[in-house]
XYZ file of C-alpha atoms in Angstrom:
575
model
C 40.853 -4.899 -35.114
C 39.709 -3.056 -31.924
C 36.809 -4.141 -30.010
C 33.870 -2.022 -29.735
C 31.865 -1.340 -26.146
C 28.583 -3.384 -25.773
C 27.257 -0.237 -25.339
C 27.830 1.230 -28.765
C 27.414 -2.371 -30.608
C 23.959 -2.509 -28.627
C 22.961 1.246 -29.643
C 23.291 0.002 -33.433
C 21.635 -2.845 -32.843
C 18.443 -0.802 -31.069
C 18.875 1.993 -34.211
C 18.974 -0.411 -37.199
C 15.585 -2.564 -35.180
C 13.824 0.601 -34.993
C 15.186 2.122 -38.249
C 13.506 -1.354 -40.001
C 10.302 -1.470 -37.946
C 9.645 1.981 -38.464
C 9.701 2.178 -42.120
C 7.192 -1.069 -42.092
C 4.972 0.239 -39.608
C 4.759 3.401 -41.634
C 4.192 1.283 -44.806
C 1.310 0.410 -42.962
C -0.122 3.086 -41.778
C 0.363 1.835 -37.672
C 1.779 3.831 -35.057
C 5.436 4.252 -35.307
C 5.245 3.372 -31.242
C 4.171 0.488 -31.774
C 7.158 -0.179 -34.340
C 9.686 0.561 -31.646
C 7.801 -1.718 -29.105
C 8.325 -4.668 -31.577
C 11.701 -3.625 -32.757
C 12.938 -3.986 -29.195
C 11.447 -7.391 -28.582
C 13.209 -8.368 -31.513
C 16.177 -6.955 -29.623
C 15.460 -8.323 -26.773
C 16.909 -11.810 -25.012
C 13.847 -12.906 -25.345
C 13.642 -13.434 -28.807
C 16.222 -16.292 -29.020
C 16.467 -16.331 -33.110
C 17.945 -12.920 -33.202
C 20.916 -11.042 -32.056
C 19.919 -9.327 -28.591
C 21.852 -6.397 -26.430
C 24.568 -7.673 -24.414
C 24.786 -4.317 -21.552
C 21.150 -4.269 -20.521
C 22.236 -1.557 -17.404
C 23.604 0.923 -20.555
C 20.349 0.451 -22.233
C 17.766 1.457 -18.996
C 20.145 4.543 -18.505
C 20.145 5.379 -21.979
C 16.301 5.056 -21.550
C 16.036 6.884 -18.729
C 17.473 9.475 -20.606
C 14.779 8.817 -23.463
C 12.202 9.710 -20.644
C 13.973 12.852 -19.414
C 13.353 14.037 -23.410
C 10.083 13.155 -23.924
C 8.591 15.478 -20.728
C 11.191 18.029 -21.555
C 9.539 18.374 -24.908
C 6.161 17.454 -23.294
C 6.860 20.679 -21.590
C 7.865 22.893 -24.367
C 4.223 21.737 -25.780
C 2.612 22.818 -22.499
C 0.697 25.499 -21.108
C -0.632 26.749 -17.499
C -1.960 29.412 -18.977
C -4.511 27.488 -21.673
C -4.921 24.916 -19.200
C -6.733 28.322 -17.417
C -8.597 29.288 -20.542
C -9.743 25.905 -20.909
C -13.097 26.684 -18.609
C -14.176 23.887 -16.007
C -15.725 21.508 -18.472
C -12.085 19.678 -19.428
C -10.800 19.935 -16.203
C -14.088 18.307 -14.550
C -14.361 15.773 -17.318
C -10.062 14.843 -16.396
C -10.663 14.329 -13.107
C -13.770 12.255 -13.293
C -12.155 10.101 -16.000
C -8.647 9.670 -13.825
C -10.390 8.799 -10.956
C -13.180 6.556 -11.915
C -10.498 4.462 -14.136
C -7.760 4.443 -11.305
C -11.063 2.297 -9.322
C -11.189 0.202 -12.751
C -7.975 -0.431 -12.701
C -7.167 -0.963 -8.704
C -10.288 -3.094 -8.551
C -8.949 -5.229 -11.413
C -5.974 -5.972 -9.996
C -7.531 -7.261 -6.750
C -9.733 -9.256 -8.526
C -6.841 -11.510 -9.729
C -5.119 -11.431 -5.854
C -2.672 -8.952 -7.096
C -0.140 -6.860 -5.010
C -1.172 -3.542 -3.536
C 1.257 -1.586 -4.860
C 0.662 -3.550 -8.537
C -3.613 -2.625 -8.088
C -2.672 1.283 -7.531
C -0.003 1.080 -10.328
C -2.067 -0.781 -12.944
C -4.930 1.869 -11.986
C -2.251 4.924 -12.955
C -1.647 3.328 -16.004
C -5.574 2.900 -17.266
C -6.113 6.443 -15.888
C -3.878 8.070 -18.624
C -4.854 7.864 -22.422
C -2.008 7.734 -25.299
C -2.152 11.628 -26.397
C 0.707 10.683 -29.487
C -1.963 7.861 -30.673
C -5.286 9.923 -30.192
C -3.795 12.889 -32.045
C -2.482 10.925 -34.971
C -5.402 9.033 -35.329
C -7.580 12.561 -35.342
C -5.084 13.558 -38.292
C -5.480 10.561 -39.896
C -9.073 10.493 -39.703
C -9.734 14.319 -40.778
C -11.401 14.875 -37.402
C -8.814 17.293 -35.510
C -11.685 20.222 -36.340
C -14.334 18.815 -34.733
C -15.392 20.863 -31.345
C -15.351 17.052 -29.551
C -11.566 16.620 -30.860
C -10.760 19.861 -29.482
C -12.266 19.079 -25.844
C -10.370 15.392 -26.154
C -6.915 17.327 -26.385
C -7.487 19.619 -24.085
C -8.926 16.290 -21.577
C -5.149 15.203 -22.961
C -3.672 18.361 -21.775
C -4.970 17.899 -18.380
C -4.551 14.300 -18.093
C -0.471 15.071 -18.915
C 0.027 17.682 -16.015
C -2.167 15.104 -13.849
C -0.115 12.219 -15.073
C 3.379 14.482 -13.762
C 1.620 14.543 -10.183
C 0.827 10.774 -10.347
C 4.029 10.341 -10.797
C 5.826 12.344 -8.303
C 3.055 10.424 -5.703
C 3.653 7.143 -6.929
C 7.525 8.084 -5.741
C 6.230 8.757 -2.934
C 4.264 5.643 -2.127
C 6.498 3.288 -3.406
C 9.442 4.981 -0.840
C 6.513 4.790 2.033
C 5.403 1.560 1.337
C 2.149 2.359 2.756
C -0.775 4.688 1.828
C -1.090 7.058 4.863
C -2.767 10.134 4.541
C -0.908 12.258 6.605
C 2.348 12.098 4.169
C 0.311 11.697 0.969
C -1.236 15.355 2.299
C 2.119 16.333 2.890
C 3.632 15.334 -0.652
C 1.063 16.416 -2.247
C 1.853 20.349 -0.498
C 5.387 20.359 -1.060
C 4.709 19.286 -4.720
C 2.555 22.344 -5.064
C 5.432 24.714 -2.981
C 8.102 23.667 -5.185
C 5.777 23.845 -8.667
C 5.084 27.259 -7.824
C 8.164 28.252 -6.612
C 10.028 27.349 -9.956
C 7.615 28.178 -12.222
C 7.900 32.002 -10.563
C 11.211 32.276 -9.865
C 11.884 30.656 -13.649
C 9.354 32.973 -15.326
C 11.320 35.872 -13.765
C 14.966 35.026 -14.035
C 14.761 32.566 -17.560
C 13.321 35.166 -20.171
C 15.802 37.850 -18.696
C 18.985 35.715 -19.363
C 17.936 34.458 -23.163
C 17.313 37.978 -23.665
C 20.405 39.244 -22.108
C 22.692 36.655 -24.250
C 20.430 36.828 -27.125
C 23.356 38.317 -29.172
C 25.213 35.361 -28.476
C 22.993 32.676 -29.319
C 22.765 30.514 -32.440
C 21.078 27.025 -32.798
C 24.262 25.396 -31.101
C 24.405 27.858 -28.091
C 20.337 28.133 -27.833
C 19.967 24.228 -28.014
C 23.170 23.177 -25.083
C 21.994 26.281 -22.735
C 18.001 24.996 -23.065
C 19.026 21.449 -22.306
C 21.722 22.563 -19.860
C 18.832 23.796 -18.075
C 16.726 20.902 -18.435
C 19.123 18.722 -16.891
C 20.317 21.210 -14.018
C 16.580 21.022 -13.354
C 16.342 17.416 -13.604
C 18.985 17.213 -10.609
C 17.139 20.026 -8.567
C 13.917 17.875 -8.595
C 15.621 14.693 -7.710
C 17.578 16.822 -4.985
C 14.762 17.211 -3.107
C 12.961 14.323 -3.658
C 10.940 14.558 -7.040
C 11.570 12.370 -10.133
C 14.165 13.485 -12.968
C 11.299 13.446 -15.163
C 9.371 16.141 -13.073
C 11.777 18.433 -13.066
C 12.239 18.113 -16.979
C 8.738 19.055 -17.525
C 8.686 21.817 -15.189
C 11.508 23.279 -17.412
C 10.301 22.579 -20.387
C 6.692 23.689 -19.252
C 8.815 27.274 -18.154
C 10.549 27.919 -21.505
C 7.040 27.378 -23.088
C 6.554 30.785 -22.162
C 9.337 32.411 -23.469
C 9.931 33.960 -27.448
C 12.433 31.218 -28.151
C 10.225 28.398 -27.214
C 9.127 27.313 -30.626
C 12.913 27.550 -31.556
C 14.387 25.358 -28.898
C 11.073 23.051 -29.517
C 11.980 22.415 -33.211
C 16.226 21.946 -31.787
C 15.286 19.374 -29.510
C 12.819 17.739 -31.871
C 15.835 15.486 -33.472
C 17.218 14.686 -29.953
C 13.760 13.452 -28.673
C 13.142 11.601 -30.974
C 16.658 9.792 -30.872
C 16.754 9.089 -26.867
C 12.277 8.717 -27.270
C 13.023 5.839 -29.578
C 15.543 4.031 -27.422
C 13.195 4.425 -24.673
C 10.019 2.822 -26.491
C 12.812 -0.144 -27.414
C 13.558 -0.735 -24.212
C 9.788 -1.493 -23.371
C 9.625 -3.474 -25.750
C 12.416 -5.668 -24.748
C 10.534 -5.932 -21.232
C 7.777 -7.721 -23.161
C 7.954 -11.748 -22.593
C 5.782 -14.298 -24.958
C 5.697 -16.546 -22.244
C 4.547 -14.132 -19.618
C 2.057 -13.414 -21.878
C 0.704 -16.242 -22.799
C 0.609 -17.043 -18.913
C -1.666 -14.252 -18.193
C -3.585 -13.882 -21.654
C -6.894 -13.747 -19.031
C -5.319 -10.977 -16.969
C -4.485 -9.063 -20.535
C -8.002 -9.508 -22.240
C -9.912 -8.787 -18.850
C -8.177 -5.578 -18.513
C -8.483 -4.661 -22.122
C -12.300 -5.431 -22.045
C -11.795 -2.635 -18.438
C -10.485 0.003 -20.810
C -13.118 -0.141 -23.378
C -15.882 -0.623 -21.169
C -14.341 1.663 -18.153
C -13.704 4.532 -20.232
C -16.914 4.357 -23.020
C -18.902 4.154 -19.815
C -17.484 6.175 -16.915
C -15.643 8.679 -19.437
C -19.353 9.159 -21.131
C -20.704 10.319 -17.733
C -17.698 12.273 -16.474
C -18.208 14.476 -19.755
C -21.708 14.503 -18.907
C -21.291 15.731 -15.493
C -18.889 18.496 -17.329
C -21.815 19.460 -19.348
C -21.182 18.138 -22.564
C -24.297 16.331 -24.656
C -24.480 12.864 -24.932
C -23.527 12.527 -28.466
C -20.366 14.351 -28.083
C -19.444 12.858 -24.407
C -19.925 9.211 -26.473
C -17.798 11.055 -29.075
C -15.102 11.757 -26.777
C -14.847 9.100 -24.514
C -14.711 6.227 -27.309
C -11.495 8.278 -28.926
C -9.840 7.333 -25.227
C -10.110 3.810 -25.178
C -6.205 3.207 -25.102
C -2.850 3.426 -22.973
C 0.507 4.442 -24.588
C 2.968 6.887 -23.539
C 2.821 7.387 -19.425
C 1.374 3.336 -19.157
C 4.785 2.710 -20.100
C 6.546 5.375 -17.703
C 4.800 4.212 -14.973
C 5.637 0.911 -15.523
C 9.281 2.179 -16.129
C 9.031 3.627 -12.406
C 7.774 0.746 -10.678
C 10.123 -1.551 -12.171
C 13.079 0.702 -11.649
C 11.409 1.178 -7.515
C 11.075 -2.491 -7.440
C 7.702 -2.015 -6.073
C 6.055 -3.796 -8.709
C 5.663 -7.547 -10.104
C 7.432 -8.447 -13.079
C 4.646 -9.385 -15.003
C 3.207 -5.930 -14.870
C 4.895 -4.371 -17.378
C 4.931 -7.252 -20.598
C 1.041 -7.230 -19.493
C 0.785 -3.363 -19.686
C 2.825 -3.487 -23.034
C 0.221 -6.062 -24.932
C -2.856 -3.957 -23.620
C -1.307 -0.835 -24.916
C -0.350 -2.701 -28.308
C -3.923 -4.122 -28.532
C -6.112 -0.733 -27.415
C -3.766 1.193 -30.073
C -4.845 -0.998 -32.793
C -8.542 -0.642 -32.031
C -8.360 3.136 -31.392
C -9.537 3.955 -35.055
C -12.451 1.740 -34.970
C -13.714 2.677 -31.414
C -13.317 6.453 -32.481
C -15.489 5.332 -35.886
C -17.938 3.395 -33.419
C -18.897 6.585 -31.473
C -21.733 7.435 -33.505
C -23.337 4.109 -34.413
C -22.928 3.369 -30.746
C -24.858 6.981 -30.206
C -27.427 5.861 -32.573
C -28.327 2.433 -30.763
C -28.834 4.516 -27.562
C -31.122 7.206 -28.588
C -33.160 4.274 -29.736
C -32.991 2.812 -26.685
C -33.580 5.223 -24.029
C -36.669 7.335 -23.457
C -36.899 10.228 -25.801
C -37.460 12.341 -22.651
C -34.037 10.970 -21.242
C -31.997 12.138 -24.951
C -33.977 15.610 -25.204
C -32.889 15.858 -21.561
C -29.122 14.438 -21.730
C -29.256 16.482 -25.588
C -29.758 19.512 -23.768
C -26.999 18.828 -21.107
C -24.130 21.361 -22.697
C -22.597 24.544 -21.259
C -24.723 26.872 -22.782
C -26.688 26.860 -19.431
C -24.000 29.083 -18.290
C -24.729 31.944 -20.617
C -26.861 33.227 -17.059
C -24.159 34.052 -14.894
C -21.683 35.377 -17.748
C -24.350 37.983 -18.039
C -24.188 39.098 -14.471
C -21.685 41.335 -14.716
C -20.930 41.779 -10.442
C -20.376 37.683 -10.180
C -18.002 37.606 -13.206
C -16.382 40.546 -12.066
C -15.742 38.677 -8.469
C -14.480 35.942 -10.289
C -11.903 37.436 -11.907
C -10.921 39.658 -8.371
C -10.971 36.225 -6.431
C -8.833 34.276 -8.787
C -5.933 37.725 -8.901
C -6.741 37.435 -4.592
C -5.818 33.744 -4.755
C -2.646 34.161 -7.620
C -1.104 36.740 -4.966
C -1.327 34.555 -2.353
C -0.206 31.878 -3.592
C 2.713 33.011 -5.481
C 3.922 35.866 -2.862
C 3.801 33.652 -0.096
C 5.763 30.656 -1.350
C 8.407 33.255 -2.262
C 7.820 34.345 1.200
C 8.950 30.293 2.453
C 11.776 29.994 0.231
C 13.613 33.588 1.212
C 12.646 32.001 5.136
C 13.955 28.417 4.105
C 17.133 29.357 2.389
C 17.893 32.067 5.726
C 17.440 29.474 7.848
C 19.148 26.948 6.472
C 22.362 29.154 4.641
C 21.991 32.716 6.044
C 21.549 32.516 9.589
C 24.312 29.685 10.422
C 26.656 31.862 8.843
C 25.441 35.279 10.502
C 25.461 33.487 13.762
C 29.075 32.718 13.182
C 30.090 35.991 12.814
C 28.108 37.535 15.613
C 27.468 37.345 18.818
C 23.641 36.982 20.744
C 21.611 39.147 20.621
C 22.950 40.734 16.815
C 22.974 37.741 15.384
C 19.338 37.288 15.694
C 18.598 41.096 14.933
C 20.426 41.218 12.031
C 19.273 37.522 10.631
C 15.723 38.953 11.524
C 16.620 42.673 9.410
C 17.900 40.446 6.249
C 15.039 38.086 6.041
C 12.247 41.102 6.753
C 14.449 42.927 3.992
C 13.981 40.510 1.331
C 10.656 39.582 2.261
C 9.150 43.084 2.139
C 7.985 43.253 -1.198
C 5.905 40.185 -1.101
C 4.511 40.976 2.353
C 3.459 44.339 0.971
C 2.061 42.311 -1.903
C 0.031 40.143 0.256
C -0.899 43.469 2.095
C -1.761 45.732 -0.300
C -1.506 44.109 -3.744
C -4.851 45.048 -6.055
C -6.776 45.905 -2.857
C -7.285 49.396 -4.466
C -8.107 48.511 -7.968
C -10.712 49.846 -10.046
C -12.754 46.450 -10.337
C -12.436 46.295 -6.493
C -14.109 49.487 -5.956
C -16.874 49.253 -8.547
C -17.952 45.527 -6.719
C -17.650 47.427 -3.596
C -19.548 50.120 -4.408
C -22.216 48.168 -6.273
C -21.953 44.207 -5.448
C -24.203 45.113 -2.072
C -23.254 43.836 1.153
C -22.447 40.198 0.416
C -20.019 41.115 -1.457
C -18.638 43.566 0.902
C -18.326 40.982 3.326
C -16.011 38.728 0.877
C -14.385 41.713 -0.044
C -13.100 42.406 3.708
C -12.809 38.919 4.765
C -10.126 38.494 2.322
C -8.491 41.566 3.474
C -8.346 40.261 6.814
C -6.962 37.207 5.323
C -4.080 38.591 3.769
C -3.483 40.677 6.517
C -3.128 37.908 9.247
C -1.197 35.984 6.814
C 1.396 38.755 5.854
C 1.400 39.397 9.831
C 1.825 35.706 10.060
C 5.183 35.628 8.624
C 6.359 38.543 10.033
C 5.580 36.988 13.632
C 7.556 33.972 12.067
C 10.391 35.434 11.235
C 10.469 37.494 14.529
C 9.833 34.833 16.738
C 12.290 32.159 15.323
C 15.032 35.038 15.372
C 14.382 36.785 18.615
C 12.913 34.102 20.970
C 13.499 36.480 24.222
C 11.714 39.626 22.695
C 8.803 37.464 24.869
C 5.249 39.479 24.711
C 6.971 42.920 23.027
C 6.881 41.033 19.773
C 3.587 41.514 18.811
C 3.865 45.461 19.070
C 6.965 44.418 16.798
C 5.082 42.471 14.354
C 2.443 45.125 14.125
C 5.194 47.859 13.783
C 7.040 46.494 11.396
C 3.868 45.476 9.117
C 2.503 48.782 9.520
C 6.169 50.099 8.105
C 6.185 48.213 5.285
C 2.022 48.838 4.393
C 3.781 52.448 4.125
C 7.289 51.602 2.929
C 7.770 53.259 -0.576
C 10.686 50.647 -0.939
C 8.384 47.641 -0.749
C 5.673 49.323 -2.939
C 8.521 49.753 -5.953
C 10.409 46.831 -5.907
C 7.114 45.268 -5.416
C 5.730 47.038 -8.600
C 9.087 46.142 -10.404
C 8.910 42.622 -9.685
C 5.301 42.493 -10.754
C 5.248 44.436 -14.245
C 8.854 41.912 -15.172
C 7.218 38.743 -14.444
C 3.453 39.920 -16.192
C 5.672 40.764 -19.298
C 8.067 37.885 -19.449
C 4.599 35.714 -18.602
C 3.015 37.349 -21.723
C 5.528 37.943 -24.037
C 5.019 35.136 -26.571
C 1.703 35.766 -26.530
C 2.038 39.618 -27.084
C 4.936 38.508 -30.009
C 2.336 36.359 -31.585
């Protein structure tokens, strides 16, 4: 009889757990989560009256696998461009919440003489709210119709893309070892450069291919090329310094804008759920009874954190986002839990070593406990609401009552401001986007281009020619930054009526993109022709005032502009 690998004998020992666990925790009407949780404690060397994994190495890769799926398919569920529709009230209400529980959570941890590193962990993981248990318990409670259910998921929405960030500077941190500001500023830039850079570049060049091979692809071809690139992502990110499961969202998050998104959503579905459940197992083969029962004051203290941190400080970060009191009690009782990205970050630090061991079976029983009590605390929002209009002044309720965004109905009406909003956010997208295109064609010259065109020729044509192929390349997003919507219809109507304040915004940003489409011109000069000494700045001036004219840089400008707008809008335009 031949022998089987531990890894294969383990896998059906972690399928036929979960496969039991599941079916009983549906019988009962519990998250199947928490099935997998217990299924892998019962897996688990820690539970001595059952058989347990023997290749605990195989498991954490096959896990680490499990977390690549779920923010792949995370992803595929996400949107930049609703998290822009959402208005200010979510993404105010996000922040407030993520930030006043990360305190809750670092305080708590120095309370009981923990670790840094274990304080600014734990406080990650009591920032972010289980979005899987929240929007089952909405189904199962009839409630996903409600306007505060709606502003809860799209708090959830936020909370994921904020939890992705968190995680790449967590990375960060734990590789540091120390929280200095300087590289934490730094980080936090080259996140945004490369999370711009993809999404563009992937928006333009993704949509293109699936339609080119659309002939050729079935459900077998559309589901290995989508994950082929998720995973060729996945090693791009960790390349250059991100986490695998960054760079999984950020594809999956990029094919959520294409036609066949819903498609390769539904293929993966099976697959996530597959590698998802090994991945919940494995926490719950992290958790330890005695570890447990060692801290049970650590556990219930930062349980009692949760429900008190975020009824509390989650009710007045939806106030401050303009919500009324009953529905920012509403919300913030349906977010008294951890699940999904408590456990990833626990994951992280574990598999950093930059956290204590105890950690993660603690973070595991909070998260078990808090997603038992969810339905009742989301049922306790309104008696809770009751006591406290009783309670407070009636001025205070009629007051707090009152406190909702209707009180913005004033400036929607002035036509000039709204119209300036919508010309300053376009100013800021085309500056954004043209000149991170504008580093990357620099970066990859510098770094590929020029050592090879500095092979082949000598001083002073290497440097000319190097400085003729970057300026090339770079001239339609110069123009761009020059000249892109500057002589729009919008932009002369606020011009011609928006008085002289808004003249004066008008022109300052002109001089801004100006001296920063001039800036990278003088870059590019300067870094290839160090001797031109002080005739370079009649060069920088020439050659911007060539391409403001340059009917080349105006088309493949325009060309480059109308392909991404339609492969951005596509699905929407389909629907």
């Amino acid at each position: 009889m031949s022998q089987l690998e531990p890894l294969i004998s383990d896998l059906a020992l972690i399928l036929i757990c979960a496969g039991v666990m599941t079916l009983l925790f549906k019988s009962l009407k519990q998250p199947i989560v928490l099935g997998y949780i217990v299924a892998g404690f019962l897996a688990s060397p820690n539970m001595p009256y059952m058989p347990s994994i023997s290749d605990g190495h195989g498991v954490h890769v096959w896990s680490e696998i499990g977390v690549i799926f779920l923010l792949f398919a995370l992803g595929l569920e996400f949107s930049f461009k609703k998290i822009l529709k959402m208005g200010a009230a979510p993404i105010v209400a996000a922040l407030a919440i993520i930030f006043s529980m990360m305190y809750v959570g670092s305080l708590a941890g120095h309370l009981f003489g923990w670790s840094d590193m274990d304080c600014i962990y734990l406080g990650g993981m009591l920032a972010m709210s289980s979005t899987t248990i929240i929007f089952k318990a909405f189904d199962d409670m009839g409630l996903r119709q409600e306007r505060f259910a709606g502003l809860v998921l799209s708090v959830l929405i936020i909370e994921d893309i904020l939890a992705i960030v968190l995680m790449v500077m967590l990375s960060t941190l734990a590789v540091s070892k120390e929280l200095e500001g300087t590289q934490m500023l730094q980080s936090i830039l080259q996140l945004g450069f490369f999370l711009i850079l993809w999404f563009t570049v992937g928006i333009y060049l993704i949509p293109l291919f699936l339609r080119k091979a659309k002939a050729l692809m079935n459900e077998e071809t559309l589901l290995i090329t989508a994950l082929a690139l998720c995973f060729g992502m996945v090693v791009f990110a960790s390349a250059v310094g991100f986490s695998a499961a960054f760079g999984a969202f950020v594809m999956g998050s990029i094919l959520s804008e294409t036609v066949e998104a819903q498609k390769i959503e539904h293929l993966v579905a099976p697959v996530k759920n597959l590698f998802g459940a090994i991945f919940f197992v494995s926490v719950g083969m992290m958790v330890d009874v005695n570890l447990i029962i060692e801290y049970i004051v650590p556990i219930l203290c930062i349980i009692l954190a949760i429900m008190l941190g975020q009824t509390i400080l989650s009710t007045c970060g939806f106030l401050i986002s303009g919500q009324s009191l009953k529905t920012a009690m509403q919300c913030s009782f349906s977010l008294t839990q951890i699940g999904e990205f408590a456990f990833i970050l626990a994951t992280l630090g574990t598999s950093l070593k930059v956290t204590s061991d105890f950690l993660y079976p603690i973070v595991v029983a909070v998260s078990v406990f808090t997603t038992f009590t969810t339905p009742y605390m989301i049922r306790l929002a309104e008696p809770a609401y009751n006591v406290v209009a009783r309670v407070l002044p009636a001025k205070w309720i009629a007051k707090l009552e009152s406190n909702s965004a209707e009180g913005t109905e004033e400036t929607e009406n002035d036509e000039m401001r709204l119209l300036w909003r919508t010309e300053f956010k376009r100013y800021i997208f085309i500056m954004l986007i043209n000149s991170v295109l504008c580093v990357a064609i620099i970066g990859i010259m510098y770094y590929s281009g020029a050592p090879l065109i500095y092979d082949l020729l000598p001083e002073p044509w290497s440097g000319i020619v190097t400085a003729f192929v970057t300026l090339f390349f770079c001239a339609p997003f110069i123009w761009a930054l020059l000249r892109r919507g500057a002589d729009s219809k919008d932009v002369d109507k606020l011009w011609d009526e928006g008085g002289n304040l808004m003249r004066v915004k008008i022109t300052a940003f002109g001089i801004l993109r100006l001296a920063i489409g001039a800036a990278f011109i003088a870059f590019i000069i300067g870094n290839t022709l160090p001797k031109i000494g002080m005739y370079g700045i009649f060069a920088v001036i020439g050659i911007a005032f060539l391409i403001f004219i340059s009917p080349y840089s105006k088309q493949h400008s325009d060309r480059l502009t109308k392909t991404f707008t339609e492969n951005l809008n596509v699905r929407e335009h389909q629907q």
